[in-house]
PDB file of C-alpha atoms in Angstrom:
ATOM      1  CA  UNK Y   1      94.559  66.644  50.005  1.00 77.00           C
ATOM      2  CA  UNK Y   2      96.690  70.280  49.710  1.00 80.00           C
ATOM      3  CA  UNK Y   3      99.196  68.747  47.300  1.00 83.00           C
ATOM      4  CA  UNK Y   4      96.676  67.332  45.068  1.00 85.00           C
ATOM      5  CA  UNK Y   5      94.583  70.617  44.883  1.00 84.00           C
ATOM      6  CA  UNK Y   6      97.954  72.512  44.470  1.00 87.00           C
ATOM      7  CA  UNK Y   7      98.842  70.051  41.433  1.00 88.00           C
ATOM      8  CA  UNK Y   8      95.608  70.807  40.157  1.00 89.00           C
ATOM      9  CA  UNK Y   9      95.846  74.631  40.508  1.00 89.00           C
ATOM     10  CA  UNK Y  10      99.372  74.706  38.633  1.00 89.00           C
ATOM     11  CA  UNK Y  11      97.689  72.605  35.776  1.00 89.00           C
ATOM     12  CA  UNK Y  12      94.924  75.118  35.810  1.00 88.00           C
ATOM     13  CA  UNK Y  13      96.974  77.800  35.325  1.00 87.00           C
ATOM     14  CA  UNK Y  14      98.704  76.402  32.721  1.00 88.00           C
ATOM     15  CA  UNK Y  15      95.670  74.962  30.418  1.00 85.00           C
ATOM     16  CA  UNK Y  16      93.288  77.944  30.911  1.00 84.00           C
ATOM     17  CA  UNK Y  17      95.116  81.024  32.477  1.00 81.00           C
ATOM     18  CA  UNK Y  18      96.735  82.132  35.565  1.00 78.00           C
ATOM     19  CA  UNK Y  19      93.384  83.249  37.508  1.00 83.00           C
ATOM     20  CA  UNK Y  20      91.125  80.182  36.221  1.00 85.00           C
ATOM     21  CA  UNK Y  21      89.727  77.905  38.839  1.00 89.00           C
ATOM     22  CA  UNK Y  22      89.095  74.047  39.330  1.00 90.00           C
ATOM     23  CA  UNK Y  23      85.849  74.512  38.194  1.00 90.00           C
ATOM     24  CA  UNK Y  24      87.082  75.963  35.062  1.00 90.00           C
ATOM     25  CA  UNK Y  25      89.088  73.276  34.332  1.00 89.00           C
ATOM     26  CA  UNK Y  26      86.488  70.807  34.998  1.00 89.00           C
ATOM     27  CA  UNK Y  27      84.219  72.696  32.409  1.00 88.00           C
ATOM     28  CA  UNK Y  28      87.287  72.694  29.866  1.00 86.00           C
ATOM     29  CA  UNK Y  29      87.524  68.764  30.289  1.00 84.00           C
ATOM     30  CA  UNK Y  30      83.773  68.509  29.971  1.00 84.00           C
ATOM     31  CA  UNK Y  31      84.071  70.030  26.460  1.00 81.00           C
ATOM     32  CA  UNK Y  32      86.763  67.843  25.577  1.00 75.00           C
ATOM     33  CA  UNK Y  33      83.755  64.796  25.046  1.00 74.00           C
ATOM     34  CA  UNK Y  34      86.677  62.137  25.920  1.00 75.00           C
ATOM     35  CA  UNK Y  35      84.709  59.889  28.577  1.00 74.00           C
ATOM     36  CA  UNK Y  36      81.540  58.087  27.270  1.00 69.00           C
ATOM     37  CA  UNK Y  37      79.233  56.221  30.001  1.00 68.00           C
ATOM     38  CA  UNK Y  38      80.542  53.200  30.389  1.00 64.00           C
ATOM     39  CA  UNK Y  39      83.821  55.191  32.130  1.00 68.00           C
ATOM     40  CA  UNK Y  40      81.417  55.849  34.838  1.00 68.00           C
ATOM     41  CA  UNK Y  41      81.238  52.056  36.173  1.00 68.00           C
ATOM     42  CA  UNK Y  42      85.099  52.122  36.327  1.00 73.00           C
ATOM     43  CA  UNK Y  43      85.183  54.775  39.507  1.00 80.00           C
ATOM     44  CA  UNK Y  44      86.584  52.138  42.366  1.00 84.00           C
ATOM     45  CA  UNK Y  45      85.541  52.310  45.800  1.00 85.00           C
ATOM     46  CA  UNK Y  46      88.300  53.953  47.345  1.00 86.00           C
ATOM     47  CA  UNK Y  47      88.242  56.219  44.228  1.00 88.00           C
ATOM     48  CA  UNK Y  48      84.979  57.391  45.727  1.00 90.00           C
ATOM     49  CA  UNK Y  49      85.979  57.700  49.279  1.00 90.00           C
ATOM     50  CA  UNK Y  50      89.206  60.063  48.085  1.00 88.00           C
ATOM     51  CA  UNK Y  51      86.577  62.227  45.688  1.00 91.00           C
ATOM     52  CA  UNK Y  52      84.460  62.756  49.035  1.00 92.00           C
ATOM     53  CA  UNK Y  53      87.539  63.747  51.012  1.00 91.00           C
ATOM     54  CA  UNK Y  54      88.447  66.654  48.551  1.00 90.00           C
ATOM     55  CA  UNK Y  55      85.106  67.825  48.064  1.00 91.00           C
ATOM     56  CA  UNK Y  56      85.135  67.939  52.039  1.00 90.00           C
ATOM     57  CA  UNK Y  57      88.149  69.498  51.820  1.00 89.00           C
ATOM     58  CA  UNK Y  58      87.289  72.129  49.374  1.00 89.00           C
ATOM     59  CA  UNK Y  59      84.069  72.776  51.224  1.00 89.00           C
ATOM     60  CA  UNK Y  60      81.747  71.760  48.405  1.00 90.00           C
ATOM     61  CA  UNK Y  61      79.280  69.425  48.202  1.00 91.00           C
ATOM     62  CA  UNK Y  62      80.291  65.765  47.007  1.00 92.00           C
ATOM     63  CA  UNK Y  63      77.331  64.653  44.360  1.00 92.00           C
ATOM     64  CA  UNK Y  64      75.584  61.060  45.225  1.00 91.00           C
ATOM     65  CA  UNK Y  65      77.344  59.583  42.192  1.00 90.00           C
ATOM     66  CA  UNK Y  66      80.724  60.596  40.763  1.00 90.00           C
ATOM     67  CA  UNK Y  67      80.568  60.329  37.150  1.00 88.00           C
ATOM     68  CA  UNK Y  68      83.328  60.520  34.076  1.00 85.00           C
ATOM     69  CA  UNK Y  69      80.723  60.874  31.372  1.00 82.00           C
ATOM     70  CA  UNK Y  70      80.103  63.977  31.840  1.00 83.00           C
ATOM     71  CA  UNK Y  71      82.538  65.119  34.665  1.00 87.00           C
ATOM     72  CA  UNK Y  72      80.286  66.182  37.612  1.00 89.00           C
ATOM     73  CA  UNK Y  73      82.702  67.198  40.327  1.00 92.00           C
ATOM     74  CA  UNK Y  74      85.766  69.022  40.681  1.00 92.00           C
ATOM     75  CA  UNK Y  75      86.525  66.062  42.589  1.00 93.00           C
ATOM     76  CA  UNK Y  76      86.526  63.865  39.404  1.00 92.00           C
ATOM     77  CA  UNK Y  77      89.783  65.561  38.785  1.00 92.00           C
ATOM     78  CA  UNK Y  78      91.536  63.344  40.923  1.00 90.00           C
ATOM     79  CA  UNK Y  79      90.697  60.018  39.214  1.00 89.00           C
ATOM     80  CA  UNK Y  80      93.446  58.248  36.908  1.00 85.00           C
ATOM     81  CA  UNK Y  81      91.724  58.695  33.658  1.00 85.00           C
ATOM     82  CA  UNK Y  82      91.266  62.898  34.149  1.00 88.00           C
ATOM     83  CA  UNK Y  83      94.775  63.356  35.150  1.00 88.00           C
ATOM     84  CA  UNK Y  84      96.079  61.345  31.798  1.00 85.00           C
ATOM     85  CA  UNK Y  85      94.157  63.269  29.780  1.00 85.00           C
ATOM     86  CA  UNK Y  86      95.351  66.527  31.699  1.00 88.00           C
ATOM     87  CA  UNK Y  87      98.657  65.332  31.376  1.00 86.00           C
ATOM     88  CA  UNK Y  88      98.303  64.707  27.712  1.00 84.00           C
ATOM     89  CA  UNK Y  89      97.837  68.171  27.059  1.00 84.00           C
ATOM     90  CA  UNK Y  90     100.593  69.536  28.882  1.00 84.00           C
ATOM     91  CA  UNK Y  91     103.773  70.685  27.189  1.00 84.00           C
ATOM     92  CA  UNK Y  92     106.824  68.293  28.039  1.00 84.00           C
ATOM     93  CA  UNK Y  93     108.576  70.746  30.295  1.00 85.00           C
ATOM     94  CA  UNK Y  94     105.298  71.252  31.923  1.00 86.00           C
ATOM     95  CA  UNK Y  95     104.637  67.614  32.292  1.00 82.00           C
ATOM     96  CA  UNK Y  96     107.848  67.003  33.792  1.00 84.00           C
ATOM     97  CA  UNK Y  97     107.921  69.620  36.027  1.00 86.00           C
ATOM     98  CA  UNK Y  98     104.178  68.375  37.212  1.00 84.00           C
ATOM     99  CA  UNK Y  99     105.544  64.939  37.860  1.00 82.00           C
ATOM    100  CA  UNK Y 100     108.829  66.153  39.805  1.00 84.00           C
ATOM    101  CA  UNK Y 101     107.158  69.301  42.099  1.00 84.00           C
ATOM    102  CA  UNK Y 102     104.135  66.436  42.498  1.00 79.00           C
ATOM    103  CA  UNK Y 103     105.334  63.293  43.216  1.00 73.00           C
ATOM    104  CA  UNK Y 104     102.865  60.528  43.334  1.00 65.00           C
ATOM    105  CA  UNK Y 105     101.228  59.962  46.728  1.00 55.00           C
ATOM    106  CA  UNK Y 106     102.126  56.913  48.846  1.00 50.00           C
ATOM    107  CA  UNK Y 107      99.761  54.117  48.399  1.00 48.00           C
ATOM    108  CA  UNK Y 108      99.066  55.004  44.620  1.00 51.00           C
ATOM    109  CA  UNK Y 109     100.127  53.107  41.927  1.00 49.00           C
ATOM    110  CA  UNK Y 110     101.580  54.690  38.797  1.00 49.00           C
ATOM    111  CA  UNK Y 111      99.587  52.628  36.416  1.00 49.00           C
ATOM    112  CA  UNK Y 112      96.329  51.039  36.460  1.00 49.00           C
ATOM    113  CA  UNK Y 113      96.222  47.404  37.150  1.00 44.00           C
ATOM    114  CA  UNK Y 114      93.340  46.057  35.745  1.00 48.00           C
ATOM    115  CA  UNK Y 115      93.169  47.913  32.407  1.00 50.00           C
ATOM    116  CA  UNK Y 116      95.183  49.841  29.850  1.00 48.00           C
ATOM    117  CA  UNK Y 117      93.857  53.378  28.860  1.00 48.00           C
ATOM    118  CA  UNK Y 118      94.340  53.689  25.272  1.00 52.00           C
ATOM    119  CA  UNK Y 119      93.096  57.502  23.587  1.00 51.00           C
ATOM    120  CA  UNK Y 120      92.751  57.966  20.407  1.00 57.00           C
ATOM    121  CA  UNK Y 121      94.286  60.920  18.796  1.00 68.00           C
ATOM    122  CA  UNK Y 122      91.902  63.470  18.450  1.00 72.00           C
ATOM    123  CA  UNK Y 123      92.430  66.636  16.726  1.00 81.00           C
ATOM    124  CA  UNK Y 124      92.551  70.172  18.472  1.00 81.00           C
ATOM    125  CA  UNK Y 125      89.965  72.548  17.082  1.00 85.00           C
ATOM    126  CA  UNK Y 126      89.055  76.278  18.278  1.00 88.00           C
ATOM    127  CA  UNK Y 127      85.358  77.524  17.279  1.00 88.00           C
ATOM    128  CA  UNK Y 128      85.783  81.182  15.923  1.00 89.00           C
ATOM    129  CA  UNK Y 129      82.596  82.142  15.406  1.00 90.00           C
ATOM    130  CA  UNK Y 130      80.233  79.900  17.650  1.00 88.00           C
ATOM    131  CA  UNK Y 131      76.426  81.195  17.836  1.00 90.00           C
ATOM    132  CA  UNK Y 132      74.600  79.465  21.354  1.00 89.00           C
ATOM    133  CA  UNK Y 133      71.485  80.649  20.765  1.00 89.00           C
ATOM    134  CA  UNK Y 134      71.177  79.552  17.109  1.00 89.00           C
ATOM    135  CA  UNK Y 135      72.422  76.281  18.039  1.00 87.00           C
ATOM    136  CA  UNK Y 136      70.243  75.806  21.542  1.00 87.00           C
ATOM    137  CA  UNK Y 137      67.140  76.958  18.652  1.00 87.00           C
ATOM    138  CA  UNK Y 138      68.677  74.278  16.407  1.00 85.00           C
ATOM    139  CA  UNK Y 139      68.889  71.611  19.013  1.00 84.00           C
ATOM    140  CA  UNK Y 140      65.413  72.334  20.285  1.00 86.00           C
ATOM    141  CA  UNK Y 141      66.447  73.695  23.654  1.00 85.00           C
ATOM    142  CA  UNK Y 142      65.236  76.468  26.014  1.00 83.00           C
ATOM    143  CA  UNK Y 143      66.835  80.055  25.751  1.00 76.00           C
ATOM    144  CA  UNK Y 144      67.926  78.728  29.574  1.00 78.00           C
ATOM    145  CA  UNK Y 145      70.015  76.045  28.522  1.00 81.00           C
ATOM    146  CA  UNK Y 146      73.505  76.472  29.787  1.00 81.00           C
ATOM    147  CA  UNK Y 147      76.540  76.694  27.183  1.00 80.00           C
ATOM    148  CA  UNK Y 148      77.903  73.281  28.593  1.00 75.00           C
ATOM    149  CA  UNK Y 149      74.119  71.615  27.559  1.00 78.00           C
ATOM    150  CA  UNK Y 150      74.444  73.413  24.171  1.00 80.00           C
ATOM    151  CA  UNK Y 151      77.548  72.159  23.079  1.00 76.00           C
ATOM    152  CA  UNK Y 152      76.690  68.403  24.431  1.00 72.00           C
ATOM    153  CA  UNK Y 153      72.956  68.576  22.085  1.00 73.00           C
ATOM    154  CA  UNK Y 154      73.696  67.148  18.895  1.00 70.00           C
ATOM    155  CA  UNK Y 155      75.583  63.508  18.965  1.00 67.00           C
ATOM    156  CA  UNK Y 156      78.936  63.653  16.951  1.00 68.00           C
ATOM    157  CA  UNK Y 157      80.168  60.238  14.782  1.00 69.00           C
ATOM    158  CA  UNK Y 158      83.525  59.395  16.113  1.00 65.00           C
ATOM    159  CA  UNK Y 159      85.322  60.315  12.655  1.00 70.00           C
ATOM    160  CA  UNK Y 160      84.762  64.144  13.173  1.00 75.00           C
ATOM    161  CA  UNK Y 161      85.583  64.122  17.597  1.00 74.00           C
ATOM    162  CA  UNK Y 162      87.764  67.252  18.128  1.00 76.00           C
ATOM    163  CA  UNK Y 163      89.241  68.628  21.344  1.00 74.00           C
ATOM    164  CA  UNK Y 164      87.841  71.757  21.882  1.00 76.00           C
ATOM    165  CA  UNK Y 165      90.685  74.317  22.755  1.00 80.00           C
ATOM    166  CA  UNK Y 166      88.782  77.052  22.828  1.00 85.00           C
ATOM    167  CA  UNK Y 167      86.071  79.355  20.737  1.00 89.00           C
ATOM    168  CA  UNK Y 168      84.296  82.714  20.530  1.00 92.00           C
ATOM    169  CA  UNK Y 169      80.242  82.909  21.622  1.00 91.00           C
ATOM    170  CA  UNK Y 170      79.161  85.482  19.132  1.00 92.00           C
ATOM    171  CA  UNK Y 171      75.480  86.869  19.877  1.00 91.00           C
ATOM    172  CA  UNK Y 172      74.560  88.956  17.000  1.00 90.00           C
ATOM    173  CA  UNK Y 173      70.280  89.107  17.512  1.00 87.00           C
ATOM    174  CA  UNK Y 174      69.278  91.458  19.936  1.00 88.00           C
ATOM    175  CA  UNK Y 175      65.847  88.966  20.264  1.00 87.00           C
ATOM    176  CA  UNK Y 176      68.156  85.858  21.532  1.00 87.00           C
ATOM    177  CA  UNK Y 177      70.980  87.940  23.583  1.00 87.00           C
ATOM    178  CA  UNK Y 178      72.253  85.964  26.483  1.00 86.00           C
ATOM    179  CA  UNK Y 179      72.125  87.705  30.056  1.00 86.00           C
ATOM    180  CA  UNK Y 180      75.174  88.897  31.415  1.00 87.00           C
ATOM    181  CA  UNK Y 181      75.265  86.391  34.153  1.00 86.00           C
ATOM    182  CA  UNK Y 182      74.721  83.593  31.972  1.00 84.00           C
ATOM    183  CA  UNK Y 183      77.849  85.039  30.019  1.00 85.00           C
ATOM    184  CA  UNK Y 184      80.026  84.317  32.718  1.00 84.00           C
ATOM    185  CA  UNK Y 185      79.186  81.426  32.944  1.00 83.00           C
ATOM    186  CA  UNK Y 186      80.867  80.504  30.119  1.00 84.00           C
ATOM    187  CA  UNK Y 187      84.753  79.054  30.454  1.00 83.00           C
ATOM    188  CA  UNK Y 188      87.239  81.958  29.919  1.00 83.00           C
ATOM    189  CA  UNK Y 189      88.986  79.692  26.940  1.00 85.00           C
ATOM    190  CA  UNK Y 190      85.197  80.833  25.385  1.00 87.00           C
ATOM    191  CA  UNK Y 191      84.817  84.741  25.279  1.00 90.00           C
ATOM    192  CA  UNK Y 192      81.650  86.175  24.171  1.00 91.00           C
ATOM    193  CA  UNK Y 193      80.833  88.483  21.696  1.00 91.00           C
ATOM    194  CA  UNK Y 194      77.648  90.574  21.405  1.00 90.00           C
ATOM    195  CA  UNK Y 195      76.487  92.963  18.411  1.00 87.00           C
ATOM    196  CA  UNK Y 196      74.500  93.080  15.367  1.00 82.00           C
ATOM    197  CA  UNK Y 197      74.497  92.248  11.607  1.00 75.00           C
ATOM    198  CA  UNK Y 198      73.828  95.609   9.424  1.00 68.00           C
TER     199      UNK Y 198
END
């Protein structure tokens, strides 16, 4: 379990930043929206057991049911589909280092037996001016909703999908400013700006 944790911490530092946590990596993957509900049926009992052990190792509660859509536990980061997405986001040198420094554990196959995973090419995007408060209002969500709920509120057509690489959350109306505690939960790839329109 220690090796798996170290491997995940390494890619977290590359993708998000040196001081980022596994929880932030999980949030980063949630924002990608690459998985659909049917993916949740593709978690084997062996994978579930491994994820439960990882939760125990980390000292965190395991959910009753692990899901890929949306990823609901840091332990789901061990699922091969998640690892494939993470691997695809690395630069070639990082990928090669990751594979050599953290080789496949004994008893694991390099490729899944029963299916071939094919991900469409999805463009990367940065939302340079995101208004979480206004989006929540338009989506008829409560003021207490999370950024994750705001970003997942609407349906996105396949041809409009993007991988969210980052963004800037902007609050410009004092009446709808978020709380400091709530803004502290935003992933580091989405800094927050607070001000007023003249």
